[in-house]
mmCIF file of C-alpha atoms in Angstrom:
data_model
loop_
_atom_site.group_PDB
_atom_site.id
_atom_site.type_symbol
_atom_site.label_atom_id
_atom_site.label_comp_id
_atom_site.label_asym_id
_atom_site.label_seq_id
_atom_site.Cartn_x
_atom_site.Cartn_y
_atom_site.Cartn_z
ATOM 1 C CA UNK A 1 -1.487 8.072 -42.271
ATOM 2 C CA UNK A 2 -0.704 6.668 -38.674
ATOM 3 C CA UNK A 3 2.797 8.496 -38.482
ATOM 4 C CA UNK A 4 0.661 11.585 -38.672
ATOM 5 C CA UNK A 5 -1.767 10.086 -36.159
ATOM 6 C CA UNK A 6 0.670 9.618 -33.491
ATOM 7 C CA UNK A 7 2.509 12.876 -34.781
ATOM 8 C CA UNK A 8 -0.913 14.389 -33.873
ATOM 9 C CA UNK A 9 -0.902 12.356 -30.903
ATOM 10 C CA UNK A 10 2.391 13.531 -29.434
ATOM 11 C CA UNK A 11 2.196 17.382 -30.302
ATOM 12 C CA UNK A 12 -1.991 17.658 -28.476
ATOM 13 C CA UNK A 13 0.632 15.695 -25.127
ATOM 14 C CA UNK A 14 3.491 17.807 -26.214
ATOM 15 C CA UNK A 15 0.802 20.926 -25.914
ATOM 16 C CA UNK A 16 -1.659 19.683 -22.136
ATOM 17 C CA UNK A 17 1.797 18.551 -20.366
ATOM 18 C CA UNK A 18 3.395 22.320 -21.094
ATOM 19 C CA UNK A 19 0.288 24.604 -20.971
ATOM 20 C CA UNK A 20 1.802 27.160 -22.902
ATOM 21 C CA UNK A 21 1.476 28.297 -26.616
ATOM 22 C CA UNK A 22 4.316 30.478 -27.103
ATOM 23 C CA UNK A 23 6.175 30.005 -30.919
ATOM 24 C CA UNK A 24 9.411 28.301 -29.739
ATOM 25 C CA UNK A 25 7.485 25.980 -27.914
ATOM 26 C CA UNK A 26 4.599 24.969 -30.451
ATOM 27 C CA UNK A 27 8.388 25.146 -32.871
ATOM 28 C CA UNK A 28 10.239 22.715 -30.427
ATOM 29 C CA UNK A 29 6.989 20.203 -29.780
ATOM 30 C CA UNK A 30 6.670 20.781 -33.584
ATOM 31 C CA UNK A 31 10.176 18.594 -33.657
ATOM 32 C CA UNK A 32 10.030 16.714 -31.356
ATOM 33 C CA UNK A 33 6.405 15.071 -32.161
ATOM 34 C CA UNK A 34 7.903 14.450 -35.421
ATOM 35 C CA UNK A 35 10.871 12.239 -33.883
ATOM 36 C CA UNK A 36 8.996 10.684 -32.157
ATOM 37 C CA UNK A 37 6.362 9.771 -35.305
ATOM 38 C CA UNK A 38 9.173 8.740 -36.975
ATOM 39 C CA UNK A 39 10.094 6.191 -34.540
ATOM 40 C CA UNK A 40 7.340 4.483 -32.574
ATOM 41 C CA UNK A 41 4.934 5.245 -36.665
ATOM 42 C CA UNK A 42 5.193 1.964 -37.559
ATOM 43 C CA UNK A 43 4.546 0.303 -34.107
ATOM 44 C CA UNK A 44 0.707 1.608 -33.711
ATOM 45 C CA UNK A 45 -2.310 2.274 -34.920
ATOM 46 C CA UNK A 46 -3.078 0.159 -38.048
ATOM 47 C CA UNK A 47 -6.240 1.560 -39.147
ATOM 48 C CA UNK A 48 -6.198 5.081 -38.784
ATOM 49 C CA UNK A 49 -10.008 5.507 -39.781
ATOM 50 C CA UNK A 50 -10.901 3.776 -36.247
ATOM 51 C CA UNK A 51 -10.579 7.244 -34.094
ATOM 52 C CA UNK A 52 -13.033 8.451 -36.046
ATOM 53 C CA UNK A 53 -16.182 6.479 -35.962
ATOM 54 C CA UNK A 54 -18.251 8.327 -32.521
ATOM 55 C CA UNK A 55 -19.851 4.615 -32.294
ATOM 56 C CA UNK A 56 -16.356 3.842 -30.748
ATOM 57 C CA UNK A 57 -16.114 7.425 -28.676
ATOM 58 C CA UNK A 58 -19.207 6.714 -27.126
ATOM 59 C CA UNK A 59 -18.475 3.129 -26.039
ATOM 60 C CA UNK A 60 -14.980 4.255 -24.775
ATOM 61 C CA UNK A 61 -16.556 6.074 -22.760
ATOM 62 C CA UNK A 62 -19.707 3.068 -21.626
ATOM 63 C CA UNK A 63 -15.665 1.768 -20.815
ATOM 64 C CA UNK A 64 -14.102 4.643 -18.671
ATOM 65 C CA UNK A 65 -16.521 4.582 -16.340
ATOM 66 C CA UNK A 66 -17.363 1.535 -15.193
ATOM 67 C CA UNK A 67 -13.389 1.087 -15.456
ATOM 68 C CA UNK A 68 -13.390 3.880 -12.830
ATOM 69 C CA UNK A 69 -15.836 2.752 -10.657
ATOM 70 C CA UNK A 70 -13.911 -0.890 -10.829
ATOM 71 C CA UNK A 71 -10.700 0.698 -9.793
ATOM 72 C CA UNK A 72 -12.382 2.559 -7.225
ATOM 73 C CA UNK A 73 -14.122 -0.601 -5.479
ATOM 74 C CA UNK A 74 -10.660 -2.769 -6.447
ATOM 75 C CA UNK A 75 -9.525 0.191 -3.933
ATOM 76 C CA UNK A 76 -11.718 -0.235 -1.051
ATOM 77 C CA UNK A 77 -11.379 -4.173 -1.564
ATOM 78 C CA UNK A 78 -7.979 -4.074 -1.089
ATOM 79 C CA UNK A 79 -7.425 -2.259 1.452
ATOM 80 C CA UNK A 80 -10.379 -4.269 2.859
ATOM 81 C CA UNK A 81 -8.220 -7.182 3.088
ATOM 82 C CA UNK A 82 -5.345 -5.722 4.344
ATOM 83 C CA UNK A 83 -7.265 -4.566 7.655
ATOM 84 C CA UNK A 84 -8.282 -7.338 7.913
ATOM 85 C CA UNK A 85 -7.329 -9.150 11.060
ATOM 86 C CA UNK A 86 -7.560 -13.011 9.618
ATOM 87 C CA UNK A 87 -6.848 -11.745 5.949
ATOM 88 C CA UNK A 88 -9.744 -13.337 3.940
ATOM 89 C CA UNK A 89 -7.203 -14.288 0.716
ATOM 90 C CA UNK A 90 -7.175 -17.649 -1.383
ATOM 91 C CA UNK A 91 -4.862 -16.945 -3.701
ATOM 92 C CA UNK A 92 -4.088 -18.595 -7.190
ATOM 93 C CA UNK A 93 -3.455 -18.331 -10.898
ATOM 94 C CA UNK A 94 -6.106 -18.798 -12.991
ATOM 95 C CA UNK A 95 -6.520 -19.288 -16.718
ATOM 96 C CA UNK A 96 -8.925 -17.030 -18.596
ATOM 97 C CA UNK A 97 -9.608 -17.540 -22.164
ATOM 98 C CA UNK A 98 -10.231 -14.338 -24.277
ATOM 99 C CA UNK A 99 -12.027 -13.517 -27.529
ATOM 100 C CA UNK A 100 -9.869 -10.228 -28.935
ATOM 101 C CA UNK A 101 -7.966 -11.070 -31.569
ATOM 102 C CA UNK A 102 -5.601 -7.439 -31.763
ATOM 103 C CA UNK A 103 -2.713 -6.734 -29.749
ATOM 104 C CA UNK A 104 -3.628 -3.531 -28.294
ATOM 105 C CA UNK A 105 -7.131 -4.885 -27.448
ATOM 106 C CA UNK A 106 -5.888 -7.329 -25.396
ATOM 107 C CA UNK A 107 -3.249 -4.481 -23.719
ATOM 108 C CA UNK A 108 -6.335 -2.411 -22.742
ATOM 109 C CA UNK A 109 -7.824 -5.510 -21.420
ATOM 110 C CA UNK A 110 -4.307 -6.929 -19.411
ATOM 111 C CA UNK A 111 -4.664 -4.013 -17.971
ATOM 112 C CA UNK A 112 -8.083 -3.317 -17.175
ATOM 113 C CA UNK A 113 -8.334 -6.467 -14.820
ATOM 114 C CA UNK A 114 -4.744 -5.637 -13.112
ATOM 115 C CA UNK A 115 -6.296 -2.926 -11.827
ATOM 116 C CA UNK A 116 -9.942 -3.901 -11.045
ATOM 117 C CA UNK A 117 -10.646 -6.095 -7.547
ATOM 118 C CA UNK A 118 -8.715 -9.065 -5.975
ATOM 119 C CA UNK A 119 -6.377 -9.323 -9.852
ATOM 120 C CA UNK A 120 -3.826 -9.139 -11.618
ATOM 121 C CA UNK A 121 -2.457 -9.738 -15.120
ATOM 122 C CA UNK A 122 0.771 -12.464 -15.509
ATOM 123 C CA UNK A 123 1.339 -13.243 -18.958
ATOM 124 C CA UNK A 124 -0.499 -13.774 -22.203
ATOM 125 C CA UNK A 125 0.331 -17.002 -24.240
ATOM 126 C CA UNK A 126 -1.691 -17.502 -27.345
ATOM 127 C CA UNK A 127 -5.318 -16.882 -26.732
ATOM 128 C CA UNK A 128 -4.913 -17.002 -22.774
ATOM 129 C CA UNK A 129 -4.303 -14.837 -20.399
ATOM 130 C CA UNK A 130 -2.784 -16.347 -17.209
ATOM 131 C CA UNK A 131 -4.538 -14.063 -13.798
ATOM 132 C CA UNK A 132 -2.676 -14.285 -9.902
ATOM 133 C CA UNK A 133 -6.576 -14.189 -8.087
ATOM 134 C CA UNK A 134 -6.597 -12.657 -4.472
ATOM 135 C CA UNK A 135 -9.212 -14.151 -3.476
ATOM 136 C CA UNK A 136 -10.526 -17.170 -5.803
ATOM 137 C CA UNK A 137 -14.885 -17.198 -5.869
ATOM 138 C CA UNK A 138 -14.896 -19.765 -7.980
ATOM 139 C CA UNK A 139 -14.402 -23.125 -8.801
ATOM 140 C CA UNK A 140 -15.321 -23.290 -12.285
ATOM 141 C CA UNK A 141 -13.871 -21.841 -15.587
ATOM 142 C CA UNK A 142 -16.475 -20.383 -17.154
ATOM 143 C CA UNK A 143 -17.708 -18.955 -13.956
ATOM 144 C CA UNK A 144 -14.573 -17.607 -13.281
ATOM 145 C CA UNK A 145 -13.503 -16.035 -16.724
ATOM 146 C CA UNK A 146 -17.046 -14.257 -16.095
ATOM 147 C CA UNK A 147 -16.354 -13.007 -13.333
ATOM 148 C CA UNK A 148 -12.536 -11.460 -14.100
ATOM 149 C CA UNK A 149 -13.104 -10.839 -17.543
ATOM 150 C CA UNK A 150 -16.496 -9.722 -17.117
ATOM 151 C CA UNK A 151 -17.723 -6.546 -18.690
ATOM 152 C CA UNK A 152 -14.507 -5.114 -19.621
ATOM 153 C CA UNK A 153 -13.741 -6.839 -22.625
ATOM 154 C CA UNK A 154 -17.637 -6.742 -24.540
ATOM 155 C CA UNK A 155 -16.791 -2.852 -24.303
ATOM 156 C CA UNK A 156 -13.039 -3.742 -25.726
ATOM 157 C CA UNK A 157 -14.652 -5.086 -28.087
ATOM 158 C CA UNK A 158 -16.933 -2.913 -29.405
ATOM 159 C CA UNK A 159 -14.685 0.313 -29.840
ATOM 160 C CA UNK A 160 -10.800 -0.532 -30.108
ATOM 161 C CA UNK A 161 -11.586 -4.893 -32.435
ATOM 162 C CA UNK B 1 -11.206 22.328 1.083
ATOM 163 C CA UNK B 2 -11.637 19.888 -1.263
ATOM 164 C CA UNK B 3 -8.137 19.688 -2.157
ATOM 165 C CA UNK B 4 -7.689 18.819 1.804
ATOM 166 C CA UNK B 5 -10.294 16.062 1.792
ATOM 167 C CA UNK B 6 -8.554 13.770 -1.951
ATOM 168 C CA UNK B 7 -5.288 14.468 -0.394
ATOM 169 C CA UNK B 8 -5.884 13.181 2.938
ATOM 170 C CA UNK B 9 -8.052 10.248 1.297
ATOM 171 C CA UNK B 10 -4.887 9.404 -0.979
ATOM 172 C CA UNK B 11 -2.531 9.526 1.659
ATOM 173 C CA UNK B 12 -4.660 7.538 3.024
ATOM 174 C CA UNK B 13 -4.725 4.414 0.774
ATOM 175 C CA UNK B 14 -0.976 4.467 0.277
ATOM 176 C CA UNK B 15 -0.745 3.921 4.210
ATOM 177 C CA UNK B 16 -3.377 0.906 3.186
ATOM 178 C CA UNK B 17 -0.868 0.090 0.124
ATOM 179 C CA UNK B 18 2.128 -0.410 2.281
ATOM 180 C CA UNK B 19 0.133 -1.971 5.305
ATOM 181 C CA UNK B 20 -0.586 -4.649 2.368
ATOM 182 C CA UNK B 21 3.126 -4.402 1.167
ATOM 183 C CA UNK B 22 4.067 -5.560 5.323
ATOM 184 C CA UNK B 23 1.043 -8.034 6.293
ATOM 185 C CA UNK B 24 0.499 -9.988 3.081
ATOM 186 C CA UNK B 25 2.673 -13.317 2.441
ATOM 187 C CA UNK B 26 4.457 -13.241 -0.988
ATOM 188 C CA UNK B 27 5.491 -11.546 -3.803
ATOM 189 C CA UNK B 28 1.955 -11.746 -5.894
ATOM 190 C CA UNK B 29 -0.227 -10.585 -2.612
ATOM 191 C CA UNK B 30 2.020 -7.960 -2.413
ATOM 192 C CA UNK B 31 2.033 -5.903 -5.679
ATOM 193 C CA UNK B 32 -1.797 -6.089 -5.927
ATOM 194 C CA UNK B 33 -1.798 -4.199 -2.425
ATOM 195 C CA UNK B 34 1.028 -1.868 -4.340
ATOM 196 C CA UNK B 35 -0.492 -1.395 -7.696
ATOM 197 C CA UNK B 36 -4.468 -1.168 -6.644
ATOM 198 C CA UNK B 37 -3.966 0.848 -3.618
ATOM 199 C CA UNK B 38 -0.434 3.115 -4.654
ATOM 200 C CA UNK B 39 -1.787 4.131 -7.579
ATOM 201 C CA UNK B 40 -5.148 5.214 -6.609
ATOM 202 C CA UNK B 41 -3.909 6.865 -3.940
ATOM 203 C CA UNK B 42 -1.526 8.499 -5.692
ATOM 204 C CA UNK B 43 -3.913 9.281 -8.221
ATOM 205 C CA UNK B 44 -6.342 10.828 -5.564
ATOM 206 C CA UNK B 45 -3.236 13.155 -4.644
ATOM 207 C CA UNK B 46 -3.080 14.534 -8.139
ATOM 208 C CA UNK B 47 -6.284 15.488 -8.453
ATOM 209 C CA UNK B 48 -6.665 17.297 -5.386
ATOM 210 C CA UNK B 49 -3.449 18.601 -7.164
ATOM 211 C CA UNK B 50 -5.626 19.900 -9.899
ATOM 212 C CA UNK B 51 -8.682 21.480 -7.720
ATOM 213 C CA UNK B 52 -5.741 23.393 -5.625
ATOM 214 C CA UNK B 53 -4.441 24.937 -8.506
ATOM 215 C CA UNK B 54 -7.442 24.934 -10.761
ATOM 216 C CA UNK B 55 -7.118 24.531 -14.687
ATOM 217 C CA UNK B 56 -3.685 25.782 -16.326
ATOM 218 C CA UNK B 57 -0.252 25.357 -14.637
ATOM 219 C CA UNK B 58 0.738 22.413 -12.823
ATOM 220 C CA UNK B 59 -3.088 21.906 -11.860
ATOM 221 C CA UNK B 60 -3.223 20.966 -16.047
ATOM 222 C CA UNK B 61 -0.148 18.640 -15.821
ATOM 223 C CA UNK B 62 -1.088 16.768 -12.263
ATOM 224 C CA UNK B 63 -4.155 15.630 -15.069
ATOM 225 C CA UNK B 64 -2.105 14.633 -17.586
ATOM 226 C CA UNK B 65 -0.415 12.324 -15.073
ATOM 227 C CA UNK B 66 -2.839 10.789 -14.697
ATOM 228 C CA UNK B 67 -3.360 8.635 -17.310
ATOM 229 C CA UNK B 68 0.421 7.791 -17.595
ATOM 230 C CA UNK B 69 0.450 6.734 -14.342
ATOM 231 C CA UNK B 70 -2.437 4.121 -14.868
ATOM 232 C CA UNK B 71 -0.564 2.499 -18.398
ATOM 233 C CA UNK B 72 2.760 2.599 -16.289
ATOM 234 C CA UNK B 73 1.510 1.186 -13.172
ATOM 235 C CA UNK B 74 -0.398 -1.649 -14.821
ATOM 236 C CA UNK B 75 2.612 -2.691 -16.643
ATOM 237 C CA UNK B 76 5.031 -2.425 -14.225
ATOM 238 C CA UNK B 77 3.075 -4.505 -12.044
ATOM 239 C CA UNK B 78 2.979 -7.032 -14.797
ATOM 240 C CA UNK B 79 5.835 -7.578 -15.938
ATOM 241 C CA UNK B 80 7.513 -8.282 -12.067
ATOM 242 C CA UNK B 81 5.370 -10.217 -11.560
ATOM 243 C CA UNK B 82 5.923 -11.514 -14.732
ATOM 244 C CA UNK B 83 9.813 -12.278 -14.028
ATOM 245 C CA UNK B 84 8.915 -12.884 -10.197
ATOM 246 C CA UNK B 85 7.352 -16.103 -11.541
ATOM 247 C CA UNK B 86 9.798 -17.127 -13.319
ATOM 248 C CA UNK B 87 13.123 -15.814 -11.390
ATOM 249 C CA UNK B 88 11.011 -18.560 -9.118
ATOM 250 C CA UNK B 89 9.540 -17.121 -6.549
ATOM 251 C CA UNK B 90 6.875 -19.395 -4.260
ATOM 252 C CA UNK B 91 3.327 -18.555 -3.941
ATOM 253 C CA UNK B 92 2.467 -18.496 -0.806
ATOM 254 C CA UNK B 93 1.170 -22.060 0.993
ATOM 255 C CA UNK B 94 -1.955 -20.749 1.089
ATOM 256 C CA UNK B 95 -2.294 -21.001 -2.630
ATOM 257 C CA UNK B 96 -5.204 -22.946 -3.622
ATOM 258 C CA UNK B 97 -3.887 -22.706 -7.778
ATOM 259 C CA UNK B 98 -1.385 -22.657 -10.388
ATOM 260 C CA UNK B 99 -2.075 -23.450 -13.479
ATOM 261 C CA UNK B 100 0.182 -21.802 -15.251
ATOM 262 C CA UNK B 101 3.005 -23.981 -13.434
ATOM 263 C CA UNK B 102 2.432 -26.306 -17.226
ATOM 264 C CA UNK B 103 2.556 -23.503 -19.060
ATOM 265 C CA UNK B 104 5.733 -22.171 -18.048
ATOM 266 C CA UNK B 105 7.239 -25.810 -18.221
#
């Protein structure tokens, strides 16, 4: 079942990239996807049934919108810090606790944190994420955990866990 | 017209990212500029390409490239930051906090 999931995903990806719906092209796509599924199939998708729940797609859309918004904000934030003559930075590495359990959800959270304003994920050890922050706004762990993981953690929990 | 605006914005943000690479003090801060500004700058350029060529052919490929760019950029940034820390790159003297040090030892 999980082999089928990755086969369909890589097939969709092939069709999007090549964007030609002729028979030889589709046949080549099938062969390439089959090889991909045979090699990487056992690493991903421990529960394919999750893809079929509309509730998860809804939260995925919410997450996507807030993610894109955070990306745009991050850009202006970095541009502001770079262009400001005095360079308002106060960098450091902080430790943040995450409540997410699955590897996939944690990867997504780490990626989202990297794209949000001023933060970049350095490492995950156990339940703790180490995050480089360009401007530490608070010294209180509970407060900065909420600032960094923010809404992403609850959205990701709703669609990926 | 929209394509020109999008591509100009993208180039502008790429310039900001490069400025950040020069101006910011240490590896970690420089990577911040490199990942954020440059990634969204490139996304903006790709969106401009999509608007210019329309759906189908090159435009659609540009759209597919955006999520790939996001994933690879974030993963590469994480790997570079972690590698730099383990290699021993120092944090800038303006840094106020380093929780990671105890964990690595």
